[in-house]
CSV table of C-alpha atoms in Angstrom, one decimal:
chain,number,residue,atom,x,y,z
A,1,UNK,CA,82.9,77.3,112.1
A,2,UNK,CA,84.9,74.5,113.7
A,3,UNK,CA,86.6,74.8,117.1
A,4,UNK,CA,89.1,72.2,115.9
A,5,UNK,CA,90.3,74.5,113.1
A,6,UNK,CA,90.4,77.5,115.3
A,7,UNK,CA,88.5,79.7,112.8
A,8,UNK,CA,86.0,82.3,113.7
A,9,UNK,CA,85.0,83.2,110.2
A,10,UNK,CA,84.6,81.4,106.9
A,11,UNK,CA,87.8,81.1,104.8
A,12,UNK,CA,86.5,83.5,102.2
A,13,UNK,CA,85.9,86.2,104.8
A,14,UNK,CA,89.4,85.6,106.3
A,15,UNK,CA,91.1,85.9,102.9
A,16,UNK,CA,89.0,89.0,101.9
A,17,UNK,CA,89.8,90.8,105.2
A,18,UNK,CA,93.5,89.9,105.0
A,19,UNK,CA,93.7,91.1,101.4
A,20,UNK,CA,92.1,94.4,102.2
A,21,UNK,CA,94.5,95.0,105.1
A,22,UNK,CA,97.5,94.2,102.8
A,23,UNK,CA,96.2,96.6,100.2
A,24,UNK,CA,95.6,99.4,102.6
A,25,UNK,CA,98.9,99.1,104.5
A,26,UNK,CA,101.1,98.6,101.4
A,27,UNK,CA,99.6,101.5,99.4
A,28,UNK,CA,100.9,104.6,101.3
A,29,UNK,CA,104.3,102.9,101.9
A,30,UNK,CA,104.7,102.1,98.2
A,31,UNK,CA,103.9,105.8,97.4
A,32,UNK,CA,106.8,107.2,99.5
A,33,UNK,CA,109.0,108.0,96.5
A,34,UNK,CA,106.3,110.5,95.2
A,35,UNK,CA,107.0,112.8,98.2
A,36,UNK,CA,110.8,112.9,97.8
A,37,UNK,CA,110.9,115.7,95.2
A,38,UNK,CA,108.3,118.0,96.8
A,39,UNK,CA,109.7,117.7,100.3
A,40,UNK,CA,113.3,118.2,99.3
A,41,UNK,CA,112.3,121.3,97.2
A,42,UNK,CA,110.3,122.8,99.9
A,43,UNK,CA,112.8,122.4,102.7
A,44,UNK,CA,116.1,122.4,100.7
A,45,UNK,CA,117.1,119.0,101.9
A,46,UNK,CA,119.4,116.7,100.0
A,47,UNK,CA,118.0,113.3,98.9
A,48,UNK,CA,120.1,111.7,101.5
A,49,UNK,CA,117.8,113.2,104.2
A,50,UNK,CA,114.7,111.6,102.7
A,51,UNK,CA,116.6,108.4,102.1
A,52,UNK,CA,117.7,108.1,105.7
A,53,UNK,CA,114.1,108.4,106.8
A,54,UNK,CA,112.8,105.7,104.4
A,55,UNK,CA,115.9,103.5,105.1
A,56,UNK,CA,115.1,103.8,108.8
A,57,UNK,CA,111.5,102.9,108.1
A,58,UNK,CA,112.6,99.7,106.3
A,59,UNK,CA,115.0,98.7,109.1
A,60,UNK,CA,112.5,99.2,111.9
A,61,UNK,CA,109.8,97.5,109.9
A,62,UNK,CA,112.0,94.5,109.8
A,63,UNK,CA,113.3,94.8,113.3
A,64,UNK,CA,109.8,95.0,114.8
A,65,UNK,CA,108.4,92.2,112.7
A,66,UNK,CA,109.7,89.2,114.7
A,67,UNK,CA,108.6,90.9,118.0
A,68,UNK,CA,105.2,91.8,116.6
A,69,UNK,CA,104.9,88.2,115.2
A,70,UNK,CA,105.9,86.7,118.6
A,71,UNK,CA,103.2,88.8,120.4
A,72,UNK,CA,100.6,87.8,117.7
A,73,UNK,CA,101.6,84.1,118.1
A,74,UNK,CA,101.2,84.3,121.8
A,75,UNK,CA,98.3,86.7,122.3
A,76,UNK,CA,96.4,86.8,119.0
A,77,UNK,CA,96.5,89.0,115.9
A,78,UNK,CA,93.8,91.6,116.4
A,79,UNK,CA,95.4,93.8,119.0
A,80,UNK,CA,98.7,93.8,117.2
A,81,UNK,CA,97.1,94.9,113.9
A,82,UNK,CA,95.2,97.7,115.6
A,83,UNK,CA,98.2,99.0,117.5
A,84,UNK,CA,100.2,98.9,114.3
A,85,UNK,CA,97.6,100.8,112.3
A,86,UNK,CA,97.5,103.6,115.0
A,87,UNK,CA,101.3,103.9,114.8
A,88,UNK,CA,101.3,103.9,111.0
A,89,UNK,CA,98.6,106.6,110.8
A,90,UNK,CA,100.4,108.7,113.4
A,91,UNK,CA,103.7,108.4,111.4
A,92,UNK,CA,102.0,109.7,108.2
A,93,UNK,CA,100.6,112.7,110.1
A,94,UNK,CA,104.0,113.5,111.6
A,95,UNK,CA,105.6,113.2,108.2
A,96,UNK,CA,102.9,115.5,106.8
A,97,UNK,CA,103.8,118.3,109.2
A,98,UNK,CA,107.6,117.6,109.5
A,99,UNK,CA,109.7,120.7,109.0
A,100,UNK,CA,113.1,119.4,110.2
A,101,UNK,CA,115.0,116.2,109.3
A,102,UNK,CA,114.7,114.9,112.8
A,103,UNK,CA,110.9,115.2,112.7
A,104,UNK,CA,110.9,113.6,109.3
A,105,UNK,CA,112.9,110.7,110.6
A,106,UNK,CA,110.6,110.3,113.6
A,107,UNK,CA,107.4,110.2,111.4
A,108,UNK,CA,108.5,108.5,108.2
A,109,UNK,CA,111.2,106.4,109.8
A,110,UNK,CA,110.4,105.4,113.4
A,111,UNK,CA,106.6,105.5,113.6
A,112,UNK,CA,105.7,104.2,110.2
A,113,UNK,CA,108.5,101.6,110.4
A,114,UNK,CA,107.2,100.1,113.7
A,115,UNK,CA,103.6,100.6,112.6
A,116,UNK,CA,104.2,98.5,109.4
A,117,UNK,CA,105.9,95.8,111.4
A,118,UNK,CA,102.6,95.3,113.4
A,119,UNK,CA,100.0,95.7,110.7
A,120,UNK,CA,101.3,94.7,107.3
A,121,UNK,CA,101.2,91.6,105.2
A,122,UNK,CA,103.8,89.6,107.3
A,123,UNK,CA,101.1,89.3,110.0
A,124,UNK,CA,98.3,88.7,107.5
A,125,UNK,CA,100.2,85.8,106.0
A,126,UNK,CA,100.9,84.3,109.4
A,127,UNK,CA,97.2,84.6,110.2
A,128,UNK,CA,96.3,82.8,107.0
A,129,UNK,CA,98.6,80.0,108.0
A,130,UNK,CA,96.8,79.6,111.3
A,131,UNK,CA,93.2,80.2,110.3
A,132,UNK,CA,92.9,78.6,106.8
A,133,UNK,CA,92.6,74.9,105.8
A,134,UNK,CA,95.9,73.6,104.4
A,135,UNK,CA,94.6,73.5,100.8
A,136,UNK,CA,93.7,77.2,100.9
A,137,UNK,CA,97.1,78.4,102.1
A,138,UNK,CA,99.4,78.6,99.0
A,139,UNK,CA,96.8,80.5,97.0
A,140,UNK,CA,95.9,82.7,100.0
A,141,UNK,CA,99.6,83.6,100.5
A,142,UNK,CA,99.6,84.6,96.8
A,143,UNK,CA,96.3,86.5,97.1
A,144,UNK,CA,97.4,88.4,100.2
A,145,UNK,CA,100.7,89.4,98.5
A,146,UNK,CA,98.8,90.3,95.3
A,147,UNK,CA,96.4,92.5,97.3
A,148,UNK,CA,99.4,94.5,98.6
A,149,UNK,CA,100.5,94.8,95.1
A,150,UNK,CA,97.2,96.2,94.0
A,151,UNK,CA,97.6,98.8,96.8
A,152,UNK,CA,100.8,99.7,95.1
A,153,UNK,CA,98.9,100.1,91.8
A,154,UNK,CA,96.0,102.0,93.3
A,155,UNK,CA,97.7,104.5,95.7
A,156,UNK,CA,100.6,106.1,93.7
A,157,UNK,CA,98.3,107.6,90.9
A,158,UNK,CA,95.9,108.8,93.6
A,159,UNK,CA,98.9,110.2,95.5
A,160,UNK,CA,100.1,112.0,92.4
A,161,UNK,CA,96.7,113.6,91.9
A,162,UNK,CA,96.3,114.6,95.5
A,163,UNK,CA,99.8,116.1,95.6
A,164,UNK,CA,98.9,118.2,92.5
A,165,UNK,CA,95.4,119.2,93.7
A,166,UNK,CA,95.6,119.6,97.5
A,167,UNK,CA,99.4,119.5,98.2
A,168,UNK,CA,101.7,116.8,99.6
A,169,UNK,CA,100.9,117.6,103.3
A,170,UNK,CA,97.2,117.0,102.9
A,171,UNK,CA,97.8,113.9,100.7
A,172,UNK,CA,99.7,112.3,103.6
A,173,UNK,CA,96.9,113.1,106.0
A,174,UNK,CA,94.4,111.4,103.7
A,175,UNK,CA,96.6,108.4,103.5
A,176,UNK,CA,96.7,108.3,107.4
A,177,UNK,CA,92.9,108.2,107.5
A,178,UNK,CA,92.8,105.3,105.1
A,179,UNK,CA,95.2,103.3,107.3
A,180,UNK,CA,92.8,103.4,110.2
A,181,UNK,CA,90.4,101.2,108.2
A,182,UNK,CA,92.7,98.3,109.2
A,183,UNK,CA,91.2,98.3,112.7
A,184,UNK,CA,87.7,97.0,111.9
A,185,UNK,CA,89.0,94.6,109.3
A,186,UNK,CA,91.5,93.1,111.9
A,187,UNK,CA,88.6,91.5,113.8
A,188,UNK,CA,88.1,89.0,111.0
A,189,UNK,CA,91.7,87.8,111.5
A,190,UNK,CA,91.4,87.1,115.1
A,191,UNK,CA,93.6,84.1,116.1
A,192,UNK,CA,93.4,82.3,119.4
A,193,UNK,CA,96.1,82.6,122.0
A,194,UNK,CA,98.9,80.0,121.8
A,195,UNK,CA,97.5,78.1,124.8
A,196,UNK,CA,94.1,77.8,123.2
A,197,UNK,CA,95.4,77.0,119.7
A,198,UNK,CA,97.4,73.9,120.3
A,199,UNK,CA,94.9,71.7,118.6
A,200,UNK,CA,95.3,73.9,115.4
A,201,UNK,CA,99.0,72.9,115.1
A,202,UNK,CA,99.9,70.6,112.3
A,203,UNK,CA,101.8,67.4,112.8
A,204,UNK,CA,105.2,69.1,112.5
A,205,UNK,CA,104.5,71.4,115.5
A,206,UNK,CA,105.7,70.7,119.1
A,207,UNK,CA,102.8,71.5,121.5
A,208,UNK,CA,105.1,72.6,124.3
A,209,UNK,CA,108.0,74.2,122.4
A,210,UNK,CA,109.0,77.5,123.8
A,211,UNK,CA,110.0,80.7,121.8
A,212,UNK,CA,113.6,80.2,122.8
A,213,UNK,CA,113.6,76.6,121.6
A,214,UNK,CA,111.9,77.5,118.3
A,215,UNK,CA,114.5,80.2,117.6
A,216,UNK,CA,117.4,78.0,118.4
A,217,UNK,CA,116.0,75.2,116.2
A,218,UNK,CA,115.4,77.6,113.3
A,219,UNK,CA,118.8,79.3,113.3
A,220,UNK,CA,120.6,75.9,113.5
A,221,UNK,CA,118.7,74.8,110.4
A,222,UNK,CA,120.8,75.4,107.3
A,223,UNK,CA,117.9,75.7,104.9
A,224,UNK,CA,116.2,78.3,107.0
A,225,UNK,CA,119.5,80.3,107.2
A,226,UNK,CA,119.9,80.2,103.4
A,227,UNK,CA,116.3,81.3,103.0
A,228,UNK,CA,116.8,84.2,105.3
A,229,UNK,CA,120.0,85.3,103.5
A,230,UNK,CA,118.4,85.1,100.1
A,231,UNK,CA,115.5,87.3,101.3
A,232,UNK,CA,118.0,90.2,101.9
A,233,UNK,CA,118.2,90.8,98.2
A,234,UNK,CA,114.5,91.0,97.8
A,235,UNK,CA,114.3,93.9,100.2
A,236,UNK,CA,117.4,95.7,98.8
A,237,UNK,CA,116.0,95.7,95.3
A,238,UNK,CA,112.4,96.6,96.1
A,239,UNK,CA,113.1,99.4,98.6
A,240,UNK,CA,115.6,101.0,96.3
A,241,UNK,CA,113.3,101.0,93.4
A,242,UNK,CA,110.3,102.2,95.4
A,243,UNK,CA,112.1,105.1,97.0
A,244,UNK,CA,114.3,106.2,94.1
A,245,UNK,CA,112.5,105.3,90.8
A,246,UNK,CA,110.5,108.5,90.6
A,247,UNK,CA,113.6,110.7,91.2
A,248,UNK,CA,115.7,108.6,88.8
A,249,UNK,CA,113.1,109.0,86.0
A,250,UNK,CA,112.8,112.8,86.8
A,251,UNK,CA,116.6,113.1,86.5
A,252,UNK,CA,116.3,111.4,83.0
A,253,UNK,CA,114.0,114.3,81.9
A,254,UNK,CA,110.7,112.6,82.3
A,255,UNK,CA,107.5,114.1,83.8
A,256,UNK,CA,106.3,113.2,87.3
A,257,UNK,CA,103.5,111.0,86.0
A,258,UNK,CA,106.0,108.5,84.5
A,259,UNK,CA,107.4,107.8,88.0
A,260,UNK,CA,103.9,107.4,89.5
A,261,UNK,CA,102.6,105.2,86.8
A,262,UNK,CA,105.8,103.1,86.8
A,263,UNK,CA,105.2,102.3,90.5
A,264,UNK,CA,101.6,101.7,89.7
A,265,UNK,CA,102.2,99.2,86.9
A,266,UNK,CA,104.7,97.4,89.1
A,267,UNK,CA,101.9,96.9,91.6
A,268,UNK,CA,99.4,95.8,89.0
A,269,UNK,CA,101.9,93.3,87.4
A,270,UNK,CA,102.9,92.1,90.9
A,271,UNK,CA,99.3,91.2,91.6
A,272,UNK,CA,99.5,88.7,88.6
A,273,UNK,CA,103.0,87.6,89.6
A,274,UNK,CA,102.1,87.0,93.2
A,275,UNK,CA,99.0,85.0,92.3
A,276,UNK,CA,101.0,83.0,89.8
A,277,UNK,CA,103.7,82.4,92.4
A,278,UNK,CA,101.1,81.2,94.9
A,279,UNK,CA,99.8,78.7,92.2
A,280,UNK,CA,103.4,77.5,91.3
A,281,UNK,CA,104.4,77.2,95.0
A,282,UNK,CA,102.4,74.0,95.3
A,283,UNK,CA,103.4,72.7,91.9
A,284,UNK,CA,107.2,72.9,91.7
A,285,UNK,CA,110.1,73.0,94.1
A,286,UNK,CA,109.9,76.2,96.0
A,287,UNK,CA,113.7,76.7,96.0
A,288,UNK,CA,113.7,76.5,92.1
A,289,UNK,CA,110.9,79.0,92.0
A,290,UNK,CA,112.8,81.4,94.2
A,291,UNK,CA,116.0,81.0,92.1
A,292,UNK,CA,114.2,81.8,88.9
A,293,UNK,CA,112.5,84.9,90.4
A,294,UNK,CA,115.8,86.3,91.7
A,295,UNK,CA,117.6,85.6,88.4
A,296,UNK,CA,114.7,87.1,86.4
A,297,UNK,CA,114.9,90.3,88.5
A,298,UNK,CA,118.7,90.6,87.8
A,299,UNK,CA,118.1,90.2,84.0
A,300,UNK,CA,115.3,92.8,84.1
A,301,UNK,CA,117.3,95.4,86.0
A,302,UNK,CA,120.3,94.9,83.8
A,303,UNK,CA,118.3,95.4,80.6
A,304,UNK,CA,116.5,98.5,82.0
A,305,UNK,CA,119.7,100.4,82.9
A,306,UNK,CA,121.4,99.4,79.6
A,307,UNK,CA,118.5,100.6,77.4
A,308,UNK,CA,117.9,104.4,76.7
A,309,UNK,CA,115.6,105.9,79.3
A,310,UNK,CA,112.1,106.7,78.1
A,311,UNK,CA,108.5,106.5,79.3
A,312,UNK,CA,108.1,103.3,77.2
A,313,UNK,CA,111.1,101.6,78.7
A,314,UNK,CA,110.2,102.7,82.2
A,315,UNK,CA,106.6,101.3,82.0
A,316,UNK,CA,107.9,98.1,80.3
A,317,UNK,CA,110.4,97.7,83.1
A,318,UNK,CA,107.5,98.2,85.6
A,319,UNK,CA,105.6,95.4,84.1
A,320,UNK,CA,108.5,93.0,84.0
A,321,UNK,CA,109.9,93.7,87.4
A,322,UNK,CA,106.4,93.7,88.8
A,323,UNK,CA,105.9,90.1,87.9
A,324,UNK,CA,108.9,89.3,90.1
A,325,UNK,CA,108.2,92.0,92.7
A,326,UNK,CA,106.7,90.2,95.7
A,327,UNK,CA,106.4,86.8,94.1
A,328,UNK,CA,109.2,85.7,96.5
A,329,UNK,CA,106.7,85.9,99.4
A,330,UNK,CA,104.4,82.8,98.8
A,331,UNK,CA,107.3,80.3,98.4
A,332,UNK,CA,109.3,81.9,101.3
A,333,UNK,CA,106.4,81.8,103.7
A,334,UNK,CA,105.4,78.3,102.6
A,335,UNK,CA,108.9,77.1,103.2
A,336,UNK,CA,108.9,78.6,106.7
A,337,UNK,CA,105.6,76.8,107.4
A,338,UNK,CA,106.8,73.6,105.8
A,339,UNK,CA,110.0,73.5,107.9
A,340,UNK,CA,108.6,74.5,111.3
A,341,UNK,CA,104.8,74.4,111.2
A,342,UNK,CA,102.3,77.1,112.0
A,343,UNK,CA,102.8,77.7,115.8
A,344,UNK,CA,105.6,80.2,115.5
A,345,UNK,CA,105.2,81.1,111.9
A,346,UNK,CA,104.6,84.8,112.5
A,347,UNK,CA,107.8,85.1,114.5
A,348,UNK,CA,110.0,82.9,112.2
A,349,UNK,CA,108.7,84.6,109.1
A,350,UNK,CA,109.3,87.8,110.9
A,351,UNK,CA,113.1,87.0,111.2
A,352,UNK,CA,113.2,86.2,107.5
A,353,UNK,CA,111.4,89.5,106.9
A,354,UNK,CA,114.0,91.3,109.1
A,355,UNK,CA,116.7,90.2,106.7
A,356,UNK,CA,114.5,91.5,103.8
A,357,UNK,CA,114.2,94.9,105.6
A,358,UNK,CA,117.9,95.1,106.3
A,359,UNK,CA,118.4,94.8,102.6
A,360,UNK,CA,115.7,97.5,102.1
A,361,UNK,CA,117.5,99.8,104.6
A,362,UNK,CA,120.8,99.5,102.7
A,363,UNK,CA,119.1,99.8,99.3
A,364,UNK,CA,117.4,103.1,100.1
A,365,UNK,CA,120.3,104.5,102.1
A,366,UNK,CA,123.0,103.6,99.5
A,367,UNK,CA,120.8,105.0,96.8
A,368,UNK,CA,120.6,108.4,98.5
A,369,UNK,CA,124.2,108.6,99.8
A,370,UNK,CA,125.8,107.4,96.5
A,371,UNK,CA,123.6,109.8,94.5
A,372,UNK,CA,124.7,112.8,96.6
A,373,UNK,CA,128.4,111.7,96.1
A,374,UNK,CA,128.4,110.7,92.5
A,375,UNK,CA,125.2,112.3,91.0
A,376,UNK,CA,124.1,108.9,89.8
A,377,UNK,CA,122.3,105.7,90.9
A,378,UNK,CA,124.3,103.5,88.6
A,379,UNK,CA,126.4,101.8,91.3
A,380,UNK,CA,123.3,100.7,93.2
A,381,UNK,CA,121.5,99.5,90.1
A,382,UNK,CA,124.5,97.2,89.3
A,383,UNK,CA,124.7,96.1,92.9
A,384,UNK,CA,121.0,95.0,92.6
A,385,UNK,CA,121.9,92.9,89.6
A,386,UNK,CA,124.8,91.2,91.4
A,387,UNK,CA,122.7,90.5,94.5
A,388,UNK,CA,120.0,89.0,92.3
A,389,UNK,CA,122.4,86.5,90.8
A,390,UNK,CA,123.8,85.7,94.3
A,391,UNK,CA,120.4,85.0,95.8
A,392,UNK,CA,119.4,82.8,92.9
A,393,UNK,CA,122.4,80.6,93.8
A,394,UNK,CA,121.8,80.8,97.6
A,395,UNK,CA,118.3,79.3,97.3
A,396,UNK,CA,119.3,76.3,95.3
A,397,UNK,CA,120.7,74.1,98.2
A,398,UNK,CA,117.6,74.6,100.4
A,399,UNK,CA,116.1,71.2,101.5
A,400,UNK,CA,112.3,71.3,101.3
A,401,UNK,CA,111.1,69.1,104.2
A,402,UNK,CA,110.1,69.5,107.8
A,403,UNK,CA,112.8,69.9,110.4
A,404,UNK,CA,113.8,66.6,112.1
A,405,UNK,CA,112.5,66.4,115.6
A,406,UNK,CA,113.5,63.3,117.6
A,407,UNK,CA,111.8,63.9,120.9
A,408,UNK,CA,109.5,66.8,121.9
A,409,UNK,CA,111.2,68.9,124.5
A,410,UNK,CA,109.3,70.2,127.5
A,411,UNK,CA,108.6,73.9,127.8
């Protein structure tokens, strides 16, 4: 361990702990769609009630991410991760015993949303940026994202089995217990306070730059703004598919296992896609990689909704869209670090992630509302295609170089 690098643990241990945290926190959230049908049937709710809760979760996850990132940047990562895990677990328990829409929105929406903002992969990736040697970072970003994807592969089939064997209430309680495992793992991602970590900063960082100055600099930087805007589409597409795919396939006459396994294969393929994206991030222009990912998603979604629905097409779509699922994260996080350094990475990536989650909020919400009004998800599917093409174009003008800083400003 070197004091100069600011690491408390070997890189292998940091990466392993971060990957396990990403896996544990992403799994229950990726399984949310499995609970839509049993909850709406038991309580007689419309799908818009469930959609509002999950949409609120996505919005608050994104809203809380910059603040959780700023606290982690200033005071270290461990306490933020532990607090987030407690909120997340509490939200799953409240969701398990919710009997009214308001309680459902409190548990699945508010508590889980804020919990995720403080304990999910956005903080893990920022910790990687601070704790790992530079040569480790691109592949570590891919590995952390892939681990979250493996959580998506692992948890939905388990969730399906638990719903059938012990009921959906108890399944959510078991998920809550699993989230608490984040707390001991968080110790391995301990980052030093900002005041103690100034020697960790790369050459692009300003040692005395304040939070306000960092935010002003970022939002005046055209390439950062384009990156943030493009990330909106990622959230819109992913949250809509996660929340509504099982119900969409059920409406098409397919058994429940098809929805669960479609989400699972998305997660498995995403593990490969994220690792591949991490590898490509250091070998090709990041803006071009992002453009190809968004365009690939648009083509995959268009093909899926034009082909006749069947278990085979659903699972094939899961594999293809999974390759593009979170593969946007390694190049996006790498671009934030390239432009502004590591000092405020958690906060600045958090604002990009907020855009992602605003997209997720609208994707889930529009899916539920338009389904109740039209009896179909078709409008939102085609909107996902159009947004994919738009984001492919938005990312192309990004300039991949550190922000120009003439004279360091005093804090």
